[in-house]
Coordinates of C-alpha atoms in Angstrom, one line a residue:
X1 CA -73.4 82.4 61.7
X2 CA -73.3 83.9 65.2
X3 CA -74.9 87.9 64.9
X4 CA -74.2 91.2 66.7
X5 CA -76.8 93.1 68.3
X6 CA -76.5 96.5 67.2
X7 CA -78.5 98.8 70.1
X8 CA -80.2 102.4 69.2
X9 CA -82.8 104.3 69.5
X10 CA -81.8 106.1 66.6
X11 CA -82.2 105.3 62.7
X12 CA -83.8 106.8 59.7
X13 CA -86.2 108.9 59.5
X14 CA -85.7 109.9 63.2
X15 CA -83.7 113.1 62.7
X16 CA -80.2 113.8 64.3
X17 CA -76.2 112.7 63.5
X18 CA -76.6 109.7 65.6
X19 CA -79.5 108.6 63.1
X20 CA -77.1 109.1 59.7
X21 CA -73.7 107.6 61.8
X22 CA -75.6 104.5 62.6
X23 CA -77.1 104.1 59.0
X24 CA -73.7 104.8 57.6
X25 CA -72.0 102.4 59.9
X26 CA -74.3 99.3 59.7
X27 CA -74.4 99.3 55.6
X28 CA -70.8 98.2 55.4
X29 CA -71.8 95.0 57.2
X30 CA -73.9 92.3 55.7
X31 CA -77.8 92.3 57.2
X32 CA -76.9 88.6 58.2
X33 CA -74.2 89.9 60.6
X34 CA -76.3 92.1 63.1
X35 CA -79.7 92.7 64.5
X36 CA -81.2 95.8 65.0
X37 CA -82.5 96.8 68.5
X38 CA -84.2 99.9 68.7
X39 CA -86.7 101.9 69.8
X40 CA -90.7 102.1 68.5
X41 CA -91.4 106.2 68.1
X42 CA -94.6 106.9 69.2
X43 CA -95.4 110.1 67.5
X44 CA -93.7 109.3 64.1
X45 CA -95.5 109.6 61.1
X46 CA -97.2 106.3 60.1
X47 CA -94.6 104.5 57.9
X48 CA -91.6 106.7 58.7
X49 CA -90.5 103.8 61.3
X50 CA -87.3 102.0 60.7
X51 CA -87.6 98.8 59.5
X52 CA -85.7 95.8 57.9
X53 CA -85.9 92.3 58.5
X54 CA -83.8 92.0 61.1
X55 CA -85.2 94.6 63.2
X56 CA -86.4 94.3 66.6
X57 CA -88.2 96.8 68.9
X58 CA -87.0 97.2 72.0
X59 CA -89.8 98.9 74.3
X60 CA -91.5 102.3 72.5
X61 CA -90.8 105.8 72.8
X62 CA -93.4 109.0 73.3
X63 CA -91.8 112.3 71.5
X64 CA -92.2 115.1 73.2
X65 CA -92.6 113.9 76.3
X66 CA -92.7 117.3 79.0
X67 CA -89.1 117.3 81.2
X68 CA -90.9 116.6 84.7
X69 CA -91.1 113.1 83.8
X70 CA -88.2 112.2 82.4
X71 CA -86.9 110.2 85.5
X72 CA -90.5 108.3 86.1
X73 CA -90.2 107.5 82.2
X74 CA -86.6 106.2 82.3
X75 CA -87.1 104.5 85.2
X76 CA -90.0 102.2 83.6
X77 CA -88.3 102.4 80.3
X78 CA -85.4 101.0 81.8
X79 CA -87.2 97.9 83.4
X80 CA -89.3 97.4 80.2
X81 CA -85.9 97.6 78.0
X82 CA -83.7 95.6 80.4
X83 CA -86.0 92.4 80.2
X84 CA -87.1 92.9 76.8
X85 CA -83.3 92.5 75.7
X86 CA -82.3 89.9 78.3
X87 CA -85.4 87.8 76.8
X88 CA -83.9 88.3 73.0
X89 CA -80.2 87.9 73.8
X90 CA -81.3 84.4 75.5
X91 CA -82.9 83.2 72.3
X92 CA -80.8 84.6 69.6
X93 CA -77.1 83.6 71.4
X94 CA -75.3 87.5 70.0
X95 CA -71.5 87.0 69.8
X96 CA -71.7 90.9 71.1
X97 CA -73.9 94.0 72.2
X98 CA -72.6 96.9 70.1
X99 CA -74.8 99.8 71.9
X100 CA -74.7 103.5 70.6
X101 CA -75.4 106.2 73.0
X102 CA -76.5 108.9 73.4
X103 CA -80.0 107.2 75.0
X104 CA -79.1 106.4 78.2
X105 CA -82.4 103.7 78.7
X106 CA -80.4 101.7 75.7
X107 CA -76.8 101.5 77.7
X108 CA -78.0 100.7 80.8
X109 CA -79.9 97.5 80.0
X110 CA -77.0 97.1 77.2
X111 CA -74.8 97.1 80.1
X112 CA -76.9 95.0 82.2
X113 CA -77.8 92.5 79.9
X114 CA -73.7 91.8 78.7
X115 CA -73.0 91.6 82.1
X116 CA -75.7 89.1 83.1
X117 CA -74.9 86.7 80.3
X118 CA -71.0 87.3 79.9
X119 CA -71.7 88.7 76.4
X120 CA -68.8 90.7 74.9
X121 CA -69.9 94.5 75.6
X122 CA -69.3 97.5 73.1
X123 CA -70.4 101.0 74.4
X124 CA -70.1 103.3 70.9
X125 CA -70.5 107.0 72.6
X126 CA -71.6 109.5 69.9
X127 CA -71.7 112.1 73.0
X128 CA -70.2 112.0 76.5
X129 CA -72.4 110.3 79.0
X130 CA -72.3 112.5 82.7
X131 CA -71.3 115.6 80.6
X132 CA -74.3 115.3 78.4
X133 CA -76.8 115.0 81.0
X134 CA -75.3 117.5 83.2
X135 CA -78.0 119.8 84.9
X136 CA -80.8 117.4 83.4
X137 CA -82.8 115.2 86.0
X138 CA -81.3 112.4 84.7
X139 CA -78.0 113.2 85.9
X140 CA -77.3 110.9 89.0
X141 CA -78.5 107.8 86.9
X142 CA -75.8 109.1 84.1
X143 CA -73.5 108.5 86.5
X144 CA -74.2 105.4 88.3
X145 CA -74.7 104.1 84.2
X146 CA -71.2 105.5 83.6
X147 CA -69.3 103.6 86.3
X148 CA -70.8 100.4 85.0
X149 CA -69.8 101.1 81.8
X150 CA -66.6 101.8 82.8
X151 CA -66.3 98.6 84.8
X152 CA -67.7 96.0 82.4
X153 CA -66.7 97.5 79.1
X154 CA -65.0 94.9 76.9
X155 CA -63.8 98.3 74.7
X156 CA -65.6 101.6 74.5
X157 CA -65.6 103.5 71.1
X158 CA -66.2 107.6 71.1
X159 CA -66.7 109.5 67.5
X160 CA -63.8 111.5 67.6
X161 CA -59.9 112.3 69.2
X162 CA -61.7 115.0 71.5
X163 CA -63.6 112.4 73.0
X164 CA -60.6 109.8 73.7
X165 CA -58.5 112.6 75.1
X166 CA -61.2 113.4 77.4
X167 CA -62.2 110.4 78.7
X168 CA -57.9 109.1 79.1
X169 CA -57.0 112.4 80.3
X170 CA -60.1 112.8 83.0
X171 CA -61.4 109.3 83.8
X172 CA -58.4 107.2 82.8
X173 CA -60.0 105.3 80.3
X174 CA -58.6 103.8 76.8
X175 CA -61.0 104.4 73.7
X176 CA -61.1 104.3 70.2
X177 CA -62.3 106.2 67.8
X178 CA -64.9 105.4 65.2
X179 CA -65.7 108.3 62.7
X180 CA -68.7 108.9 60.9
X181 CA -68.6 107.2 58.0
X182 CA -68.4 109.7 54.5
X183 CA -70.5 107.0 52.3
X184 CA -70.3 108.6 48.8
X185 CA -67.6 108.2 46.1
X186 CA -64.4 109.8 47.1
X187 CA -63.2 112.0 44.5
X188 CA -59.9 114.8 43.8
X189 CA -61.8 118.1 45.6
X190 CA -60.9 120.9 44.1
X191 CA -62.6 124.2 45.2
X192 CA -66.3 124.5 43.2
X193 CA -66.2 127.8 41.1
X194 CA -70.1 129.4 41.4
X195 CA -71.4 132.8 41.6
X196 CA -73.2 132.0 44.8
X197 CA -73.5 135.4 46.9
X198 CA -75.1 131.9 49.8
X199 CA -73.7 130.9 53.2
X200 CA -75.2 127.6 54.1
X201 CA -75.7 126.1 57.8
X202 CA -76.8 122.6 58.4
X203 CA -78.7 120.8 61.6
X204 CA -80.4 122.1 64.2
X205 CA -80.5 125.4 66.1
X206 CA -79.9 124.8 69.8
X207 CA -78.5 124.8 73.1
X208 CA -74.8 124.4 72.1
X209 CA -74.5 126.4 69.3
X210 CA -77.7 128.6 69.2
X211 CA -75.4 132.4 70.4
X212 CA -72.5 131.7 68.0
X213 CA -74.7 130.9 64.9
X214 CA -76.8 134.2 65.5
X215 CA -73.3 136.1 65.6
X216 CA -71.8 134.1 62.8
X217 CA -74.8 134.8 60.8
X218 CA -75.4 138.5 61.6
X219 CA -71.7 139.4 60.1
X220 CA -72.6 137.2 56.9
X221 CA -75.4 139.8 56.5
X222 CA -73.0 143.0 57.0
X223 CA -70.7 141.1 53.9
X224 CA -74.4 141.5 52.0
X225 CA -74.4 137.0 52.2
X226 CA -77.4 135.4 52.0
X227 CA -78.1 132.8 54.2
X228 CA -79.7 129.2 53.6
X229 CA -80.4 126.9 56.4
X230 CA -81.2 123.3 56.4
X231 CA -83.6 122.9 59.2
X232 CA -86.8 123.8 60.8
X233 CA -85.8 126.2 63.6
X234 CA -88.3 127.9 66.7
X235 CA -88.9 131.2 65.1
X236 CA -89.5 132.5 68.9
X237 CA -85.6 131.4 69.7
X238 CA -84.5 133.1 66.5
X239 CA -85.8 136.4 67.3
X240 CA -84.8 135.8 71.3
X241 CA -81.2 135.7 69.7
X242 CA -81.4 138.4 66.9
X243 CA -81.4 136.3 63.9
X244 CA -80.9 138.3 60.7
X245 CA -84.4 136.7 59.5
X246 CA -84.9 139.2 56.6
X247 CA -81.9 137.6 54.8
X248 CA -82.4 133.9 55.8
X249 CA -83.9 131.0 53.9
X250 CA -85.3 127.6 55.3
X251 CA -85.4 124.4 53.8
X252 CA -85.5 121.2 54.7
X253 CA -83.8 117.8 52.2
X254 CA -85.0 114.7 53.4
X255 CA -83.0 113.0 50.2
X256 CA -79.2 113.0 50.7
X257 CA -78.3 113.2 47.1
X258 CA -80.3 116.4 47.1
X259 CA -78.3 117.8 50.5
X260 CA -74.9 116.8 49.3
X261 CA -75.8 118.4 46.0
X262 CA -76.9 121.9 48.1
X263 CA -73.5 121.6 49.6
X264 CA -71.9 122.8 46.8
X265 CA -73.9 126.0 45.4
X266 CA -72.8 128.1 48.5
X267 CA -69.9 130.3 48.9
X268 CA -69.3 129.1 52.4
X269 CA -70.1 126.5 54.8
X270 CA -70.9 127.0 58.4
X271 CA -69.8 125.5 61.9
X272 CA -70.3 127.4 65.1
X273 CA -70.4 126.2 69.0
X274 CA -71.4 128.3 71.5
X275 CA -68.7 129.7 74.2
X276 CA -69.1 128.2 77.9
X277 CA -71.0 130.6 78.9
X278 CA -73.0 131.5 76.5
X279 CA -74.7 127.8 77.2
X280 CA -75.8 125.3 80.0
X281 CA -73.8 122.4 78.1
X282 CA -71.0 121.1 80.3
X283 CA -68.1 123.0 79.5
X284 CA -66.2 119.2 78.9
X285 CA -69.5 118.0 76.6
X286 CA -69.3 121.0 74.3
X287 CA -65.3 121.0 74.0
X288 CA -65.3 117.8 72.4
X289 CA -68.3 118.0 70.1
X290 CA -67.8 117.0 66.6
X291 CA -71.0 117.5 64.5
X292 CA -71.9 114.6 61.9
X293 CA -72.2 117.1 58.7
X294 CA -68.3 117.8 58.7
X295 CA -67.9 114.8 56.5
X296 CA -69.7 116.0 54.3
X297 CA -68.2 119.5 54.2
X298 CA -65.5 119.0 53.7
X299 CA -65.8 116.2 50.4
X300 CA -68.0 119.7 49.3
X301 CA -65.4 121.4 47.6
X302 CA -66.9 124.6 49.4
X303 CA -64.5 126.4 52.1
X304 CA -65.8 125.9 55.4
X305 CA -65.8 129.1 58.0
X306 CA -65.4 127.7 61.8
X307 CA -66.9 130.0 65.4
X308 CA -65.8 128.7 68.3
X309 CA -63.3 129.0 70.6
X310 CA -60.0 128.0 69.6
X311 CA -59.9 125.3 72.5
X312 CA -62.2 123.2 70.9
X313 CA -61.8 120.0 69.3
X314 CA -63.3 121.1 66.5
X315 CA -61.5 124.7 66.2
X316 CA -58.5 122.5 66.6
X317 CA -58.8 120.2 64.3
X318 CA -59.3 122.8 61.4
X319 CA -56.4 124.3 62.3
X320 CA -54.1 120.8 62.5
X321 CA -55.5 120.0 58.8
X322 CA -55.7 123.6 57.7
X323 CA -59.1 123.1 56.0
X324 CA -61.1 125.9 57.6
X325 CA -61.2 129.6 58.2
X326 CA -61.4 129.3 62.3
X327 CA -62.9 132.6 63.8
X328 CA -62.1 132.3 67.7
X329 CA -62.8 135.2 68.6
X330 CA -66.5 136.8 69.2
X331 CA -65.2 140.3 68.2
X332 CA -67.9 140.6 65.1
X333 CA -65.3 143.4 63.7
X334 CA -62.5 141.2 63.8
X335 CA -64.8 138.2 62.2
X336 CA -65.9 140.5 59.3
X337 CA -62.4 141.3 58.3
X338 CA -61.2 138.1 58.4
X339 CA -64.1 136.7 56.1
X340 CA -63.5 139.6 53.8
X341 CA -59.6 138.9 53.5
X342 CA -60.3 135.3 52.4
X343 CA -63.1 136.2 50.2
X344 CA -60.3 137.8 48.6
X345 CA -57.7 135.3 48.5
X346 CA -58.8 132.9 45.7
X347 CA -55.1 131.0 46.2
X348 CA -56.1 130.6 49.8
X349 CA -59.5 129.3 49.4
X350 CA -58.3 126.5 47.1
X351 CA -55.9 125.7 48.9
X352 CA -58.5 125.2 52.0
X353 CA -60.1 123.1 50.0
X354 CA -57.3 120.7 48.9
X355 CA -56.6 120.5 52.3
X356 CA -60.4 119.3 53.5
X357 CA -60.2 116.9 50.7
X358 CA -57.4 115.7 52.2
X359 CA -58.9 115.7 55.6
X360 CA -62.1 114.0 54.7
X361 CA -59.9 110.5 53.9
X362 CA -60.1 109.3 57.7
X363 CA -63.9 108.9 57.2
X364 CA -63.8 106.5 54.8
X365 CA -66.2 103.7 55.2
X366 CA -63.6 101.1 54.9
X367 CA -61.1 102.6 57.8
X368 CA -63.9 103.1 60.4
X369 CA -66.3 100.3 60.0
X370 CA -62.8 97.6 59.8
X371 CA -62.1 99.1 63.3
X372 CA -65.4 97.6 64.7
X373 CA -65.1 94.3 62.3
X374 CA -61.7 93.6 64.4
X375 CA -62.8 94.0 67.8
X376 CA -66.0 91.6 66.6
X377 CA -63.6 89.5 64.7
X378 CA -66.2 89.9 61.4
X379 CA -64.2 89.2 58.5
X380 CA -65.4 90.8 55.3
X381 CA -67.7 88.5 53.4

């Protein structure tokens, strides 16, 4: 039977949503359907590399590598990848090359390689490509990558509608969307009735939502809400931005039964993006940014409070399924007294709720992975 290459540089235990979307995506295919290409982490812990049978390594990968030589390390990366995959597509015949960005080493040779050997080419953005490396050094080569893409694409998939709107409304371009897959039991939500006095954030502290959180969080504290976060944040950047550190917890779940379970002993469930200024993210990059854990928000049964402006995909998208408290406004007296008129609403919190239940059915494993089985023509086994 004639494979797909699947091409990343991120799976388990590497951390991030592309990581979980490509785990999620791949296990509703058969092993024998697909190789793995990917990317040796130099740097990982010993054993926390991603393995299975059908895995192969690409080129390898130094973490932490300073900024000044991310073009001299992308250009030999790209030499080293380009060959290495032109070598393995020649012996192992793919039917396709299904390549998830956002590693822009792994789409170019992808790219390359399809268009060398007239393989069937299937570019899976989980972030914009020029946007995202906006005012980085890898910029110029985004582009020149992009236009390729563009060109040679058999289809391109993007993670959410944000991203298609973007991409027909500024560049032209038809995609479809392929959400991240929600892998656990669908069930009736209804809201989960604890005495939690907990707010809970998920996923890294950075660049595009590092302002917002630190508002977001600071009027949890004036409601008396503790605060749990999932992650392993700089402690310099939290007190940079005035993090409420005196009512914050850290914790980190590398089991996912034991993070979805977290999910629902909190009162609340937090999303925040920063505003365009308040970040050097390109103002088309962070519009359409869709983070991997609202899936699993909202299957939690725990309302979910939104920051961001209103513009947003995500903002709107809460709105259009009514499954979220969205606070678009940075006003922190305006956010309090919104919070403390649906803390008081128990009819409108459950009703939130049904709604996200609701919501959460267009991530279902079945609806997003058959969109990829019909462009590859993969008929479930």
């Amino acid at each position: 039977m004639s494979c797909f290459f699947y091409v990343s540089d991120s799976f388990p235990p590497v951390p991030g949503g592309s990581s979980v979307i490509n785990q999620n995506l791949l296990e509703q295919f058969n092993q024998e359907e697909f190789f793995i290409l990917t990317t040796y982490k130099i740097g990982l812990k010993k054993g926390l590399q991603f393995k299975l049978s059908n895995t192969i390594y690409l080129n390898f990968e130094l973490l932490f590598l300073p900024n000044k030589l991310a073009v001299p390390s992308f250009l030999l990366a790209r030499i080293i990848t380009r060959y290495r995959l032109l070598f393995i597509a020649k012996i192992k015949s793919p039917k396709a090359i299904v390549v998830a960005y956002p590693q822009l080493v792994t789409l170019d040779a992808s790219q390359w390689v399809s268009e060398k050997l007239n393989i069937p080419f299937f570019p899976y953005l989980h972030d914009t490509i020029v946007e995202s490396l906006s005012d980085t050094p890898l910029e110029k080569y985004g582009n020149k990558v992009q236009s390729k893409v563009f060109r040679t694409a058999s289809h391109i998939f993007v993670m959410s509608e944000g991203m298609q709107r973007l991409y027909e409304g500024k560049y032209n371009i038809k995609t479809t969307p392929i959400l991240h897959i929600y892998p656990e039991e669908f069930t009736a939500i209804k809201r989960v009735t604890n005495e939690s006095n907990q707010v809970f954030w998920g996923g890294a502290i950075y660049r595009i939502n590092h302002v917002a959180l630190s508002r977001l969080l600071c009027v949890c504290k004036e409601l008396s809400l503790d605060i749990l976060c999932a992650t392993n944040p700089s402690e310099k950047m939290l007190e940079k931005f005035s993090y409420p550190l005196d009512t914050m917890r850290f914790e980190f779940y590398s089991n996912r039964k034991d993070y979805i379970d977290v999910l629902k002993t909190n009162k609340f469930l937090l999303l925040a993006l920063n505003w365009p200024e308040e970040t050097s993210v390109d103002r088309d990059e962070i519009s359409t940014i869709f983070p991997t854990k609202v899936a699993e928000y909202l299957n939690s049964g725990v309302p979910i409070i939104v920051h961001c402006p209103e513009h947003y995909f995500m903002a709107k998208f809460f709105m259009k399924y009514d499954c979220g408290l969205v606070l678009g406004t940075r006003d922190s007296f305006t956010m309090k007294s919104k919070i403390q008129s649906l803390l008081q609403d128990g009819e409108r919190l459950d009703q939130l709720v049904t709604n996200a239940g609701a919501a959460a059915d267009m991530f279902r494993p079945e609806i997003n992975s058959g969109i990829l089985k019909k462009f590859l023509s993969i008929r479930n086994i």
